[in-house]
């Protein structure tokens, strides 16, 4: 799928790109929803193409909207065992484990 | 196989090194191994809505230590990214990792294979969180009446444990080189104190990227990734059989499909992992929950000052300061424990250190290491729990050097120390009368007695049969109950017999 924002030509998504991304995101899209998503995403890519036309060769890439550095914490254990409270939220538990459908490797 | 003459194997390794922190990389939950399932997984680790990750300073410091130890560049700014995939042991639906801007860039690790040194280049090392664990095996016993065959259990204690993923260039050309590299890395991360190296507990795991190409060609073949190799033996076997599989496919006219595979030690084969079909489409993007990590020069300088002497430098020092051979120096710097043990022992012997270094090295590399191996102790762990302390071994070496103990008597003392029968070397020598009989005054009467009583051997020796002397030495040794130095006895006998 097109990810290169600096590409000079507008890339267009295809229907199979949408269904692929939907599958990776575990989204069940109907055909109509997929068509709609395709149109909307392509509109976004057109906007990206407009932005990509700006010369940014002397601008540092930005990874976060706030210009600050990460705050760090000391290596200290601060969290008590709250297993029972957490497990009460889960649909199925046993022997201190969360239960999920069998994972086949 | 590796020895297939017309093929070259190209291997790159990704090592997952669990960093030795008390708390998780992004939360204040404990990382202790072996706790009751899910008792060390807090809201951040199990991805409750609304929680935010906060980075552990110690994990970053471990990454800096590693970067300095392999002569890499420490990035002044690095970025955490989300690696998106769905798996039951990953509650957020993404793993926080680093992608485009890792914390450590480049660097090299030296390995020795077949007595040749080779430098393995690193691509990068990045910080990330570990996932949880799936439990399949014991579930049937735990849930006999719940149709457990259709379920897996999830333990999220490991989720959020800090990892440093160290990625090598595809510089490794054989299974043996891959193992040498993995061992060098394993030794280094323990040496600099960032990882306990316990492979059974998963503290050090390796993924191997393996491809093959026809000898003489330079284009890389399609690679397969073998995941989660948690022993050096499995790493070696997995690479050998994966390379053989790929060569067989290509020779039959087929093509290699890039995929993630698992090694099955029972079958000695690798097989595709079905659950990782989409593994190459992680849709990374910068994690908006985490600001960029900046590392100032003065932090790097402070970490550098606290870094221990590295094995390579220590090896050089052992050669120059103690006059040891390159081989001895290498063995004695194979782990921080053995190096510390050696240095403590030599220091306790006194001056000049160089005169005690070689005998100390011999005892540590010989008798001691052999017993540690026999005791079946974990690699490297032995010297901490070793029953003989450096001060005791140094006293033993001193008593050999000053002539009190013959090598045979020294061995007896060593046995007594090892078994715990004795604690003090000098006291033991006194109590058991282990003092070597030496000096011509003490030995001369015995030598004369033996010469008088063994006319036949004496005649043989004088007739030119050198071996006859051995019998006479044996007799004197017997008369001293083994407490004499056979060489000295031999010299005395020779003197007496030739002087007559």
Coordinates of C-alpha atoms in Angstrom, one line a residue:
Chain A
X1 CA 0.0 0.0 0.0
X2 CA 1.2 3.5 -0.6
X3 CA 3.0 4.9 2.4
X4 CA 5.6 7.2 0.8
X5 CA 4.3 10.7 1.5
X6 CA 7.0 12.2 -0.5
X7 CA 5.9 10.5 -3.7
X8 CA 5.4 13.1 -6.4
X9 CA 2.5 11.3 -8.1
X10 CA -0.8 10.6 -6.4
X11 CA -1.2 6.9 -5.5
X12 CA -4.6 5.5 -5.6
X13 CA -5.7 2.7 -3.3
X14 CA -7.5 -0.3 -4.8
X15 CA -10.3 -2.2 -3.4
X16 CA -8.0 -5.1 -2.4
X17 CA -5.8 -2.7 -0.3
X18 CA -8.9 -1.8 1.7
X19 CA -9.9 -5.4 2.3
X20 CA -6.3 -6.3 3.2
X21 CA -6.0 -3.5 5.8
X22 CA -9.4 -4.3 7.1
X23 CA -8.4 -8.0 7.6
X24 CA -5.2 -6.9 9.4
X25 CA -7.2 -4.7 11.7
X26 CA -9.8 -7.4 12.2
X27 CA -12.6 -5.2 10.8
X28 CA -15.5 -6.9 9.1
X29 CA -16.5 -4.6 6.3
X30 CA -19.5 -5.1 4.1
X31 CA -19.0 -4.4 0.4
X32 CA -20.8 -1.1 0.7
X33 CA -18.6 -0.1 3.7
X34 CA -15.5 -1.1 1.8
X35 CA -16.5 1.0 -1.2
X36 CA -17.1 4.0 1.1
X37 CA -13.8 3.5 2.9
X38 CA -12.0 3.3 -0.5
X39 CA -13.4 6.6 -1.6
X40 CA -12.6 8.3 1.8
X41 CA -9.1 6.9 1.9
X42 CA -8.4 8.0 -1.6
X43 CA -9.5 11.5 -0.8
X44 CA -7.0 11.5 2.1
X45 CA -4.2 10.3 -0.2
X46 CA -5.1 13.2 -2.6
X47 CA -4.6 15.6 0.3
X48 CA -1.3 13.9 1.2
X49 CA -0.2 14.4 -2.4
X50 CA -0.8 18.2 -2.0
X51 CA 1.3 18.2 1.2
X52 CA 4.0 16.1 -0.5
X53 CA 4.4 18.8 -3.1
X54 CA 5.9 21.1 -0.5
X55 CA 9.7 21.1 -0.4
X56 CA 10.7 19.7 3.0
X57 CA 14.2 18.8 2.3
X58 CA 15.6 21.1 5.0
X59 CA 12.9 20.2 7.6
X60 CA 13.7 17.6 10.3
X61 CA 11.1 14.8 10.3
X62 CA 8.7 15.1 13.3
X63 CA 7.6 12.0 15.2
X64 CA 5.4 13.8 17.8
X65 CA 3.1 16.8 17.8
X66 CA 4.6 18.1 21.1
X67 CA 8.2 19.2 21.0
X68 CA 9.4 17.7 24.2
X69 CA 11.4 14.7 25.3
X70 CA 10.2 11.6 27.0
X71 CA 10.0 11.8 30.8
X72 CA 11.7 8.9 32.5
X73 CA 10.8 7.0 35.6
X74 CA 13.1 5.4 38.1
X75 CA 13.3 1.6 38.1
X76 CA 11.1 1.0 41.1
X77 CA 8.2 -1.5 41.6
X78 CA 5.2 0.6 42.4
X79 CA 2.3 -1.5 41.2
X80 CA 0.7 -4.0 43.7
X81 CA -0.8 -7.3 42.6
X82 CA -4.3 -6.5 41.5
X83 CA -5.0 -9.8 39.7
X84 CA -8.3 -10.5 41.2
X85 CA -9.7 -7.1 40.2
X86 CA -8.3 -7.5 36.7
X87 CA -9.6 -11.0 36.3
X88 CA -13.1 -9.9 37.3
X89 CA -13.2 -7.9 34.0
X90 CA -12.4 -11.0 31.8
X91 CA -15.0 -13.2 30.3
X92 CA -13.1 -16.4 31.2
X93 CA -10.4 -17.2 33.6
X94 CA -9.0 -20.3 35.5
X95 CA -6.1 -21.0 37.7
X96 CA -4.9 -17.4 37.5
X97 CA -4.9 -17.4 33.7
X98 CA -7.0 -15.6 31.2
X99 CA -8.7 -18.1 28.9
X100 CA -8.8 -17.6 25.1
X101 CA -9.7 -19.8 22.2
X102 CA -6.9 -22.3 21.6
X103 CA -3.8 -20.9 19.9
X104 CA -2.5 -23.2 17.3
X105 CA 1.2 -22.9 16.4
Chain B
X1 CA 24.1 -28.9 4.8
X2 CA 26.7 -26.4 5.8
X3 CA 29.3 -28.5 4.0
X4 CA 27.4 -28.5 0.6
X5 CA 30.3 -27.4 -1.6
X6 CA 28.3 -25.4 -4.1
X7 CA 26.3 -23.3 -1.7
X8 CA 26.9 -20.5 0.7
X9 CA 24.8 -19.9 3.8
X10 CA 24.0 -16.3 4.8
X11 CA 22.8 -15.8 8.4
X12 CA 21.7 -12.7 10.4
X13 CA 20.7 -13.0 14.0
X14 CA 18.2 -11.1 16.1
X15 CA 18.9 -11.6 19.8
X16 CA 16.2 -10.7 22.3
X17 CA 18.0 -9.7 25.5
X18 CA 15.8 -9.4 28.6
X19 CA 17.1 -6.4 30.5
X20 CA 17.9 -6.8 34.2
X21 CA 15.5 -4.3 35.7
X22 CA 13.2 -4.6 38.7
X23 CA 10.2 -3.1 37.0
X24 CA 8.8 -3.2 33.5
X25 CA 9.8 -1.0 30.6
X26 CA 6.7 1.2 30.7
X27 CA 5.1 0.4 34.0
X28 CA 5.9 -0.1 37.7
X29 CA 4.9 -3.8 37.8
X30 CA 7.6 -6.2 38.9
X31 CA 9.6 -8.3 36.4
X32 CA 10.6 -11.1 38.8
X33 CA 10.6 -14.5 37.1
X34 CA 8.4 -17.4 38.4
X35 CA 5.7 -15.3 40.1
X36 CA 2.1 -16.6 40.2
X37 CA 0.5 -16.1 36.8
X38 CA -0.8 -12.5 36.2
X39 CA 0.2 -11.3 39.6
X40 CA 2.8 -9.0 38.0
X41 CA 0.7 -7.4 35.3
X42 CA -0.7 -4.0 36.0
X43 CA -3.2 -1.9 34.1
X44 CA -0.6 -0.7 31.6
X45 CA 0.6 -4.3 30.9
X46 CA -2.9 -5.6 30.4
X47 CA -3.9 -2.5 28.4
X48 CA -6.8 -1.1 30.4
X49 CA -8.3 1.9 28.7
X50 CA -6.8 5.3 29.6
X51 CA -3.5 4.1 30.9
X52 CA -0.2 5.6 29.6
X53 CA 3.3 4.2 29.3
X54 CA 6.2 5.9 31.1
X55 CA 9.7 4.8 30.1
X56 CA 12.0 3.1 32.6
X57 CA 15.3 5.1 32.9
X58 CA 17.3 1.9 33.8
X59 CA 16.2 0.2 30.5
X60 CA 17.6 3.1 28.6
X61 CA 20.8 3.0 30.6
X62 CA 21.2 -0.7 29.7
X63 CA 20.8 0.2 26.0
X64 CA 23.5 2.9 26.4
X65 CA 25.8 0.4 28.1
X66 CA 25.4 -2.1 25.3
X67 CA 26.0 0.6 22.7
X68 CA 29.2 1.7 24.3
X69 CA 30.4 -1.9 24.7
X70 CA 30.1 -2.6 21.0
X71 CA 31.4 0.7 19.9
X72 CA 28.1 1.8 18.4
X73 CA 26.5 5.2 18.0
X74 CA 24.0 6.1 20.7
X75 CA 21.2 8.0 19.0
X76 CA 20.7 11.5 20.6
X77 CA 17.0 11.1 19.7
X78 CA 15.2 7.9 19.2
X79 CA 11.5 7.1 18.7
X80 CA 9.1 4.5 20.0
X81 CA 6.7 3.0 17.4
X82 CA 3.7 0.7 17.5
X83 CA 4.2 -2.6 15.8
X84 CA 0.6 -3.7 15.1
X85 CA -0.5 -7.3 15.2
X86 CA -3.2 -9.4 16.9
X87 CA -2.2 -12.1 19.3
X88 CA -3.8 -13.2 22.5
X89 CA -0.6 -12.6 24.5
X90 CA -0.5 -8.9 23.3
X91 CA -3.4 -7.2 25.0
X92 CA -2.9 -3.7 23.3
X93 CA -3.0 -5.2 19.8
X94 CA 0.4 -3.6 19.3
X95 CA 3.9 -4.0 20.7
X96 CA 5.8 -0.8 21.6
X97 CA 9.1 -1.1 19.9
X98 CA 11.5 1.2 17.9
X99 CA 11.5 1.1 14.2
X100 CA 12.9 4.0 12.1
X101 CA 14.9 5.6 14.9
X102 CA 16.5 3.0 17.2
X103 CA 18.5 3.9 20.3
X104 CA 21.7 2.1 19.2
X105 CA 23.0 2.2 15.7
X106 CA 25.9 0.1 14.3
X107 CA 28.7 -1.4 16.3
X108 CA 30.6 -4.7 16.0
X109 CA 31.1 -7.9 17.9
X110 CA 34.3 -10.0 17.6
X111 CA 34.0 -13.7 17.3
X112 CA 36.7 -16.5 17.0
X113 CA 35.9 -19.5 14.8
X114 CA 38.6 -22.1 13.9
X115 CA 41.2 -19.8 15.5
X116 CA 40.4 -16.9 13.1
X117 CA 39.0 -13.7 14.4
X118 CA 36.0 -12.2 12.6
X119 CA 34.2 -9.0 13.2
X120 CA 30.4 -9.2 13.0
X121 CA 28.7 -5.9 12.2
X122 CA 25.5 -4.9 14.0
X123 CA 22.7 -3.1 12.2
X124 CA 21.1 -1.7 15.4
X125 CA 19.8 -2.4 18.8
X126 CA 16.4 -1.2 19.9
X127 CA 14.3 -1.1 23.0
X128 CA 10.9 -2.9 23.1
X129 CA 8.5 -4.6 25.4
X130 CA 8.1 -8.3 25.6
X131 CA 4.7 -10.0 25.1
X132 CA 2.9 -12.3 27.5
X133 CA 3.0 -16.1 27.5
X134 CA 0.5 -18.7 26.2
X135 CA 0.1 -21.8 28.4
X136 CA -1.1 -24.9 26.5
X137 CA 0.5 -27.9 28.1
X138 CA -0.8 -27.8 31.7
X139 CA -4.2 -26.6 30.9
X140 CA -5.8 -30.0 30.5
X141 CA -4.7 -30.9 34.0
X142 CA -5.9 -27.6 35.4
X143 CA -9.3 -27.8 33.7
X144 CA -10.3 -31.4 33.5
X145 CA -14.0 -30.7 33.1
X146 CA -14.1 -27.6 31.0
X147 CA -13.3 -28.9 27.5
X148 CA -9.9 -27.3 27.8
X149 CA -8.7 -28.8 24.5
X150 CA -10.4 -25.7 22.9
X151 CA -8.7 -23.2 25.1
X152 CA -5.3 -21.6 25.8
X153 CA -4.3 -19.8 29.0
X154 CA -2.7 -16.4 29.0
X155 CA -0.2 -15.2 31.6
X156 CA 0.7 -11.6 31.2
X157 CA 3.5 -11.4 33.8
X158 CA 6.1 -11.2 31.0
X159 CA 4.1 -8.5 29.1
X160 CA 6.0 -5.3 29.3
X161 CA 9.3 -6.8 30.4
X162 CA 12.1 -4.7 28.8
X163 CA 14.0 -6.2 25.9
X164 CA 16.9 -5.0 23.9
X165 CA 16.7 -6.5 20.4
X166 CA 20.1 -6.7 18.9
X167 CA 20.1 -7.1 15.1
X168 CA 23.3 -8.3 13.2
X169 CA 24.1 -7.8 9.6
X170 CA 24.0 -11.0 7.6
X171 CA 27.7 -11.4 8.2
X172 CA 27.5 -15.0 9.5
X173 CA 28.4 -17.7 7.0
X174 CA 27.8 -20.9 8.9
X175 CA 26.0 -22.4 11.9
X176 CA 29.3 -22.5 13.8
X177 CA 29.8 -18.7 13.2
X178 CA 26.2 -18.0 14.3
X179 CA 26.7 -20.0 17.5
X180 CA 30.1 -18.2 18.2
X181 CA 28.4 -14.8 17.7
X182 CA 25.4 -15.7 19.9
X183 CA 27.8 -16.9 22.6
X184 CA 29.9 -13.8 22.4
X185 CA 26.8 -11.6 22.7
X186 CA 25.5 -13.7 25.6
X187 CA 28.8 -13.4 27.4
X188 CA 29.0 -9.6 26.7
X189 CA 25.5 -8.7 28.0
X190 CA 26.2 -10.6 31.2
X191 CA 29.6 -9.0 31.5
X192 CA 28.2 -5.5 31.3
X193 CA 25.4 -6.5 33.7
X194 CA 22.4 -5.8 31.6
X195 CA 21.0 -9.3 31.4
X196 CA 21.2 -12.4 33.6
X197 CA 21.6 -14.6 30.5
X198 CA 19.4 -17.3 31.8
X199 CA 18.3 -19.1 28.6
X200 CA 16.0 -21.6 30.3
X201 CA 14.0 -18.7 31.6
X202 CA 14.0 -17.0 28.2
X203 CA 16.2 -14.1 29.2
X204 CA 18.2 -14.5 26.0
X205 CA 16.5 -15.8 22.9
X206 CA 17.6 -15.7 19.3
X207 CA 15.8 -15.6 15.9
X208 CA 17.8 -16.6 12.9
X209 CA 17.4 -15.2 9.4
X210 CA 18.7 -17.9 7.0
X211 CA 19.1 -17.8 3.3
X212 CA 21.3 -19.7 0.8
X213 CA 22.9 -18.8 -2.5
X214 CA 25.1 -20.6 -5.0
X215 CA 28.8 -20.2 -4.2
X216 CA 30.4 -17.2 -5.9
X217 CA 27.1 -15.3 -6.4
X218 CA 26.5 -12.1 -4.4
X219 CA 22.8 -11.6 -4.6
X220 CA 21.1 -12.6 -1.3
X221 CA 18.6 -15.4 -1.6
X222 CA 15.1 -15.3 -0.1
X223 CA 15.3 -15.7 3.6
X224 CA 13.3 -17.5 6.3
X225 CA 13.2 -16.5 9.9
X226 CA 13.4 -19.2 12.5
X227 CA 11.9 -17.9 15.7
X228 CA 12.6 -18.3 19.4
X229 CA 15.7 -20.5 19.6
X230 CA 16.5 -20.6 23.3
X231 CA 19.7 -22.7 23.3
X232 CA 22.9 -22.6 21.4
X233 CA 22.5 -26.3 20.4
X234 CA 19.1 -25.6 18.9
X235 CA 20.4 -22.6 17.1
X236 CA 23.1 -24.6 15.4
X237 CA 20.8 -27.5 14.5
X238 CA 18.0 -25.2 13.3
X239 CA 20.3 -23.4 10.9
X240 CA 21.8 -26.6 9.6
X241 CA 18.4 -28.2 8.8
X242 CA 16.9 -24.9 7.4
X243 CA 19.8 -24.4 5.1
X244 CA 19.5 -28.1 3.9
X245 CA 15.8 -27.6 3.3
X246 CA 16.3 -24.5 1.2
X247 CA 19.1 -26.0 -0.8
X248 CA 17.0 -29.1 -1.5
X249 CA 14.1 -26.9 -2.7
X250 CA 16.2 -24.8 -5.0
X251 CA 18.1 -27.8 -6.4
X252 CA 14.7 -29.4 -7.3
X253 CA 13.8 -26.2 -9.2
X254 CA 11.6 -24.7 -6.6
X255 CA 11.6 -21.3 -4.9
X256 CA 11.9 -20.2 -1.3
X257 CA 8.9 -18.5 0.2
X258 CA 9.8 -15.8 2.7
X259 CA 8.1 -16.9 6.0
X260 CA 8.5 -17.3 9.7
X261 CA 9.3 -20.8 10.8
X262 CA 9.7 -22.8 14.1
X263 CA 12.3 -25.3 14.9
X264 CA 11.1 -28.7 16.1
X265 CA 14.0 -30.3 17.9
X266 CA 12.2 -33.7 18.1
X267 CA 11.8 -34.0 14.3
X268 CA 15.0 -32.0 13.6
X269 CA 13.2 -29.8 11.1
X270 CA 11.7 -26.4 10.7
X271 CA 8.1 -25.8 9.8
X272 CA 6.1 -22.7 8.9
X273 CA 4.2 -20.9 11.7
X274 CA 0.6 -20.5 10.6
X275 CA -0.1 -17.8 13.1
X276 CA 2.5 -15.4 11.6
X277 CA 1.1 -15.3 8.0
X278 CA 0.7 -11.5 8.2
X279 CA 4.0 -11.1 10.1
X280 CA 5.5 -8.8 7.5
X281 CA 2.8 -6.2 7.6
X282 CA 3.1 -4.6 11.0
X283 CA 2.1 -1.0 9.9
X284 CA 4.5 0.7 12.2
X285 CA 3.9 4.2 13.2
X286 CA 5.3 6.5 16.0
X287 CA 3.5 5.9 19.3
X288 CA 1.6 9.1 20.1
X289 CA 1.6 8.0 23.8
X290 CA 5.4 8.4 24.0
X291 CA 7.5 11.4 23.4
X292 CA 10.9 11.0 21.6
X293 CA 13.7 9.7 23.8
X294 CA 16.6 12.1 24.0
X295 CA 19.9 11.0 25.4
X296 CA 22.4 13.8 26.3
X297 CA 26.1 13.5 25.9
X298 CA 26.7 13.8 29.6
X299 CA 24.4 10.8 30.3
X300 CA 26.4 8.8 27.9
X301 CA 29.7 9.9 29.5
X302 CA 28.4 9.0 32.9
X303 CA 27.4 5.5 31.7
X304 CA 30.8 5.1 30.0
X305 CA 32.6 5.9 33.3
X306 CA 30.6 3.2 35.1
X307 CA 31.2 0.6 32.5
X308 CA 33.4 -2.3 33.7
X309 CA 36.6 -3.2 31.9
X310 CA 35.5 -5.1 28.7
X311 CA 36.6 -8.7 28.1
X312 CA 38.8 -7.8 25.1
X313 CA 40.7 -5.2 27.1
X314 CA 41.0 -7.4 30.1
X315 CA 42.4 -10.2 28.0
X316 CA 45.1 -7.9 26.8
X317 CA 45.9 -6.8 30.3
X318 CA 46.1 -10.5 31.6
X319 CA 48.7 -11.1 28.9
X320 CA 50.8 -8.1 29.6
X321 CA 50.5 -7.9 33.4
X322 CA 50.6 -11.5 34.2
X323 CA 52.5 -12.9 31.3
X324 CA 49.7 -15.3 30.4
X325 CA 49.3 -16.8 26.9
X326 CA 46.5 -15.5 24.7
X327 CA 44.6 -18.8 25.2
X328 CA 44.8 -18.6 29.0
X329 CA 43.8 -15.0 29.0
X330 CA 40.8 -15.8 26.7
X331 CA 39.6 -18.6 28.9
X332 CA 40.0 -16.6 32.1
X333 CA 38.0 -13.7 30.7
X334 CA 35.2 -15.9 29.4
X335 CA 32.9 -14.7 32.2
X336 CA 33.1 -11.9 34.8
X337 CA 33.0 -14.6 37.5
X338 CA 36.0 -16.6 36.4
X339 CA 37.9 -13.3 35.7
X340 CA 37.1 -12.0 39.2
X341 CA 38.0 -15.4 40.8
X342 CA 41.3 -15.4 39.0
X343 CA 42.3 -11.9 39.9
X344 CA 41.3 -12.3 43.6
X345 CA 43.3 -15.5 43.8
X346 CA 46.4 -14.0 42.2
X347 CA 46.1 -10.8 44.4
X348 CA 45.9 -13.0 47.5
X349 CA 49.1 -14.8 46.6
X350 CA 51.2 -11.6 46.9
X351 CA 54.0 -10.2 44.9
X352 CA 55.3 -10.6 42.3
X353 CA 51.9 -11.4 40.8
X354 CA 53.4 -12.7 37.6
X355 CA 55.1 -15.5 39.3
X356 CA 51.8 -16.8 40.8
X357 CA 49.6 -16.1 37.8
X358 CA 50.4 -19.1 35.8
X359 CA 50.0 -21.7 38.6
X360 CA 46.7 -19.9 39.6
X361 CA 45.6 -20.0 36.0
X362 CA 46.4 -23.7 35.7
X363 CA 44.4 -24.6 38.8
X364 CA 41.4 -22.5 37.8
X365 CA 41.4 -23.7 34.2
X366 CA 42.2 -27.3 35.1
X367 CA 41.1 -28.9 38.4
X368 CA 38.5 -26.2 39.2
X369 CA 36.8 -26.0 35.8
X370 CA 36.7 -29.7 35.4
X371 CA 34.9 -30.1 38.7
X372 CA 32.5 -27.3 38.0
X373 CA 31.6 -29.1 34.7
X374 CA 31.2 -32.4 36.5
X375 CA 29.0 -30.7 39.1
X376 CA 26.8 -30.0 36.0
X377 CA 26.5 -26.3 37.0
X378 CA 25.0 -23.8 34.6
X379 CA 27.6 -22.1 32.4
X380 CA 29.2 -19.2 34.3
X381 CA 27.2 -19.7 37.5
X382 CA 29.6 -22.0 39.1
X383 CA 32.2 -19.6 40.4
X384 CA 29.8 -17.8 42.6
X385 CA 28.8 -20.9 44.5
X386 CA 32.1 -22.5 44.2
X387 CA 33.2 -24.3 47.5
X388 CA 36.8 -23.1 47.4
X389 CA 37.4 -19.4 48.0
X390 CA 40.1 -17.5 46.2
X391 CA 42.0 -17.0 49.5
X392 CA 42.1 -20.7 50.0
X393 CA 43.3 -21.5 46.5
X394 CA 45.9 -18.8 46.7
X395 CA 47.3 -20.3 50.0
X396 CA 47.5 -23.7 48.2
X397 CA 49.4 -22.2 45.3
X398 CA 51.8 -20.4 47.7
X399 CA 52.5 -23.7 49.5
X400 CA 53.3 -25.3 46.1
X401 CA 55.5 -22.5 45.1
X402 CA 57.5 -22.5 48.4
X403 CA 58.0 -26.2 48.2
X404 CA 55.8 -27.3 51.1
X405 CA 53.5 -29.3 48.9
X406 CA 54.3 -31.5 46.0
X407 CA 51.7 -31.6 43.2
X408 CA 50.4 -34.8 44.5
X409 CA 50.0 -33.5 48.1
X410 CA 48.4 -30.3 46.7
X411 CA 45.8 -32.4 45.0
X412 CA 45.0 -34.0 48.3
X413 CA 44.6 -30.6 50.0
X414 CA 42.4 -29.5 47.1
X415 CA 40.2 -32.5 47.5
X416 CA 39.8 -31.8 51.2
X417 CA 38.9 -28.2 50.5
X418 CA 36.4 -29.1 47.8
X419 CA 34.6 -31.7 50.0
X420 CA 34.5 -29.3 52.9
X421 CA 36.6 -31.6 55.2
X422 CA 39.0 -28.8 55.7
X423 CA 38.9 -25.0 55.6
X424 CA 42.4 -23.9 56.4
X425 CA 45.2 -25.0 54.1
X426 CA 48.1 -24.6 56.6
X427 CA 46.2 -26.2 59.4
X428 CA 45.4 -29.2 57.2
X429 CA 49.0 -29.6 56.2
X430 CA 50.0 -29.6 59.9
X431 CA 47.2 -32.0 61.0
X432 CA 47.8 -34.6 58.3
X433 CA 51.5 -34.2 58.1
X434 CA 51.3 -33.3 54.4
X435 CA 54.5 -31.4 54.3
X436 CA 56.7 -32.5 51.5
X437 CA 59.9 -34.2 52.4
X438 CA 62.6 -32.1 50.7
X439 CA 66.2 -31.1 50.9
X440 CA 69.1 -33.5 50.7
X441 CA 69.4 -33.7 54.5
X442 CA 66.0 -35.3 54.8
X443 CA 66.1 -37.4 51.7
X444 CA 69.7 -38.6 51.6
X445 CA 69.3 -41.4 54.2
X446 CA 66.3 -42.7 52.4
X447 CA 68.1 -42.6 49.1
X448 CA 71.0 -44.5 50.5
X449 CA 68.7 -47.2 52.0
X450 CA 66.9 -47.7 48.7
X451 CA 70.2 -48.0 46.8
X452 CA 71.5 -50.6 49.3
X453 CA 68.3 -52.6 49.1
X454 CA 67.9 -52.6 45.3
X455 CA 71.2 -53.9 43.9
X456 CA 69.5 -55.2 40.8
X457 CA 68.1 -51.9 39.7
X458 CA 71.3 -50.1 40.6
X459 CA 73.3 -52.5 38.4
X460 CA 70.8 -52.0 35.5
X461 CA 71.1 -48.2 35.8
X462 CA 74.8 -48.3 35.8
X463 CA 74.7 -50.6 32.8
X464 CA 73.0 -47.8 30.9
X465 CA 69.4 -48.6 31.4
X466 CA 68.0 -45.2 32.3
X467 CA 64.5 -46.6 33.0
X468 CA 65.9 -48.5 36.0
X469 CA 66.0 -45.2 37.8
X470 CA 62.2 -44.9 37.8
X471 CA 62.0 -48.0 39.9
X472 CA 64.4 -46.5 42.4
X473 CA 62.5 -43.2 42.5
X474 CA 59.3 -45.1 43.1
X475 CA 60.9 -46.8 46.1
X476 CA 62.0 -43.5 47.7
X477 CA 58.6 -42.1 47.1
X478 CA 57.1 -45.0 48.8
X479 CA 59.4 -44.6 51.7
X480 CA 58.3 -40.9 52.1
X481 CA 54.6 -42.0 51.7
X482 CA 54.5 -39.9 48.5
X483 CA 55.6 -36.7 50.2
X484 CA 58.7 -36.1 48.2
X485 CA 59.2 -34.3 44.9
X486 CA 60.0 -37.1 42.4
X487 CA 62.2 -34.9 40.3
X488 CA 64.3 -33.9 43.3
X489 CA 64.5 -37.6 44.3
X490 CA 65.6 -38.5 40.8
X491 CA 68.3 -35.8 40.8
X492 CA 69.6 -37.0 44.2
X493 CA 69.7 -40.6 43.1
X494 CA 71.5 -39.8 39.9
X495 CA 74.0 -37.7 41.9
X496 CA 74.6 -40.6 44.3
X497 CA 74.9 -43.3 41.7
X498 CA 77.1 -41.4 39.4
X499 CA 79.2 -39.9 42.1
X500 CA 80.3 -43.3 43.4

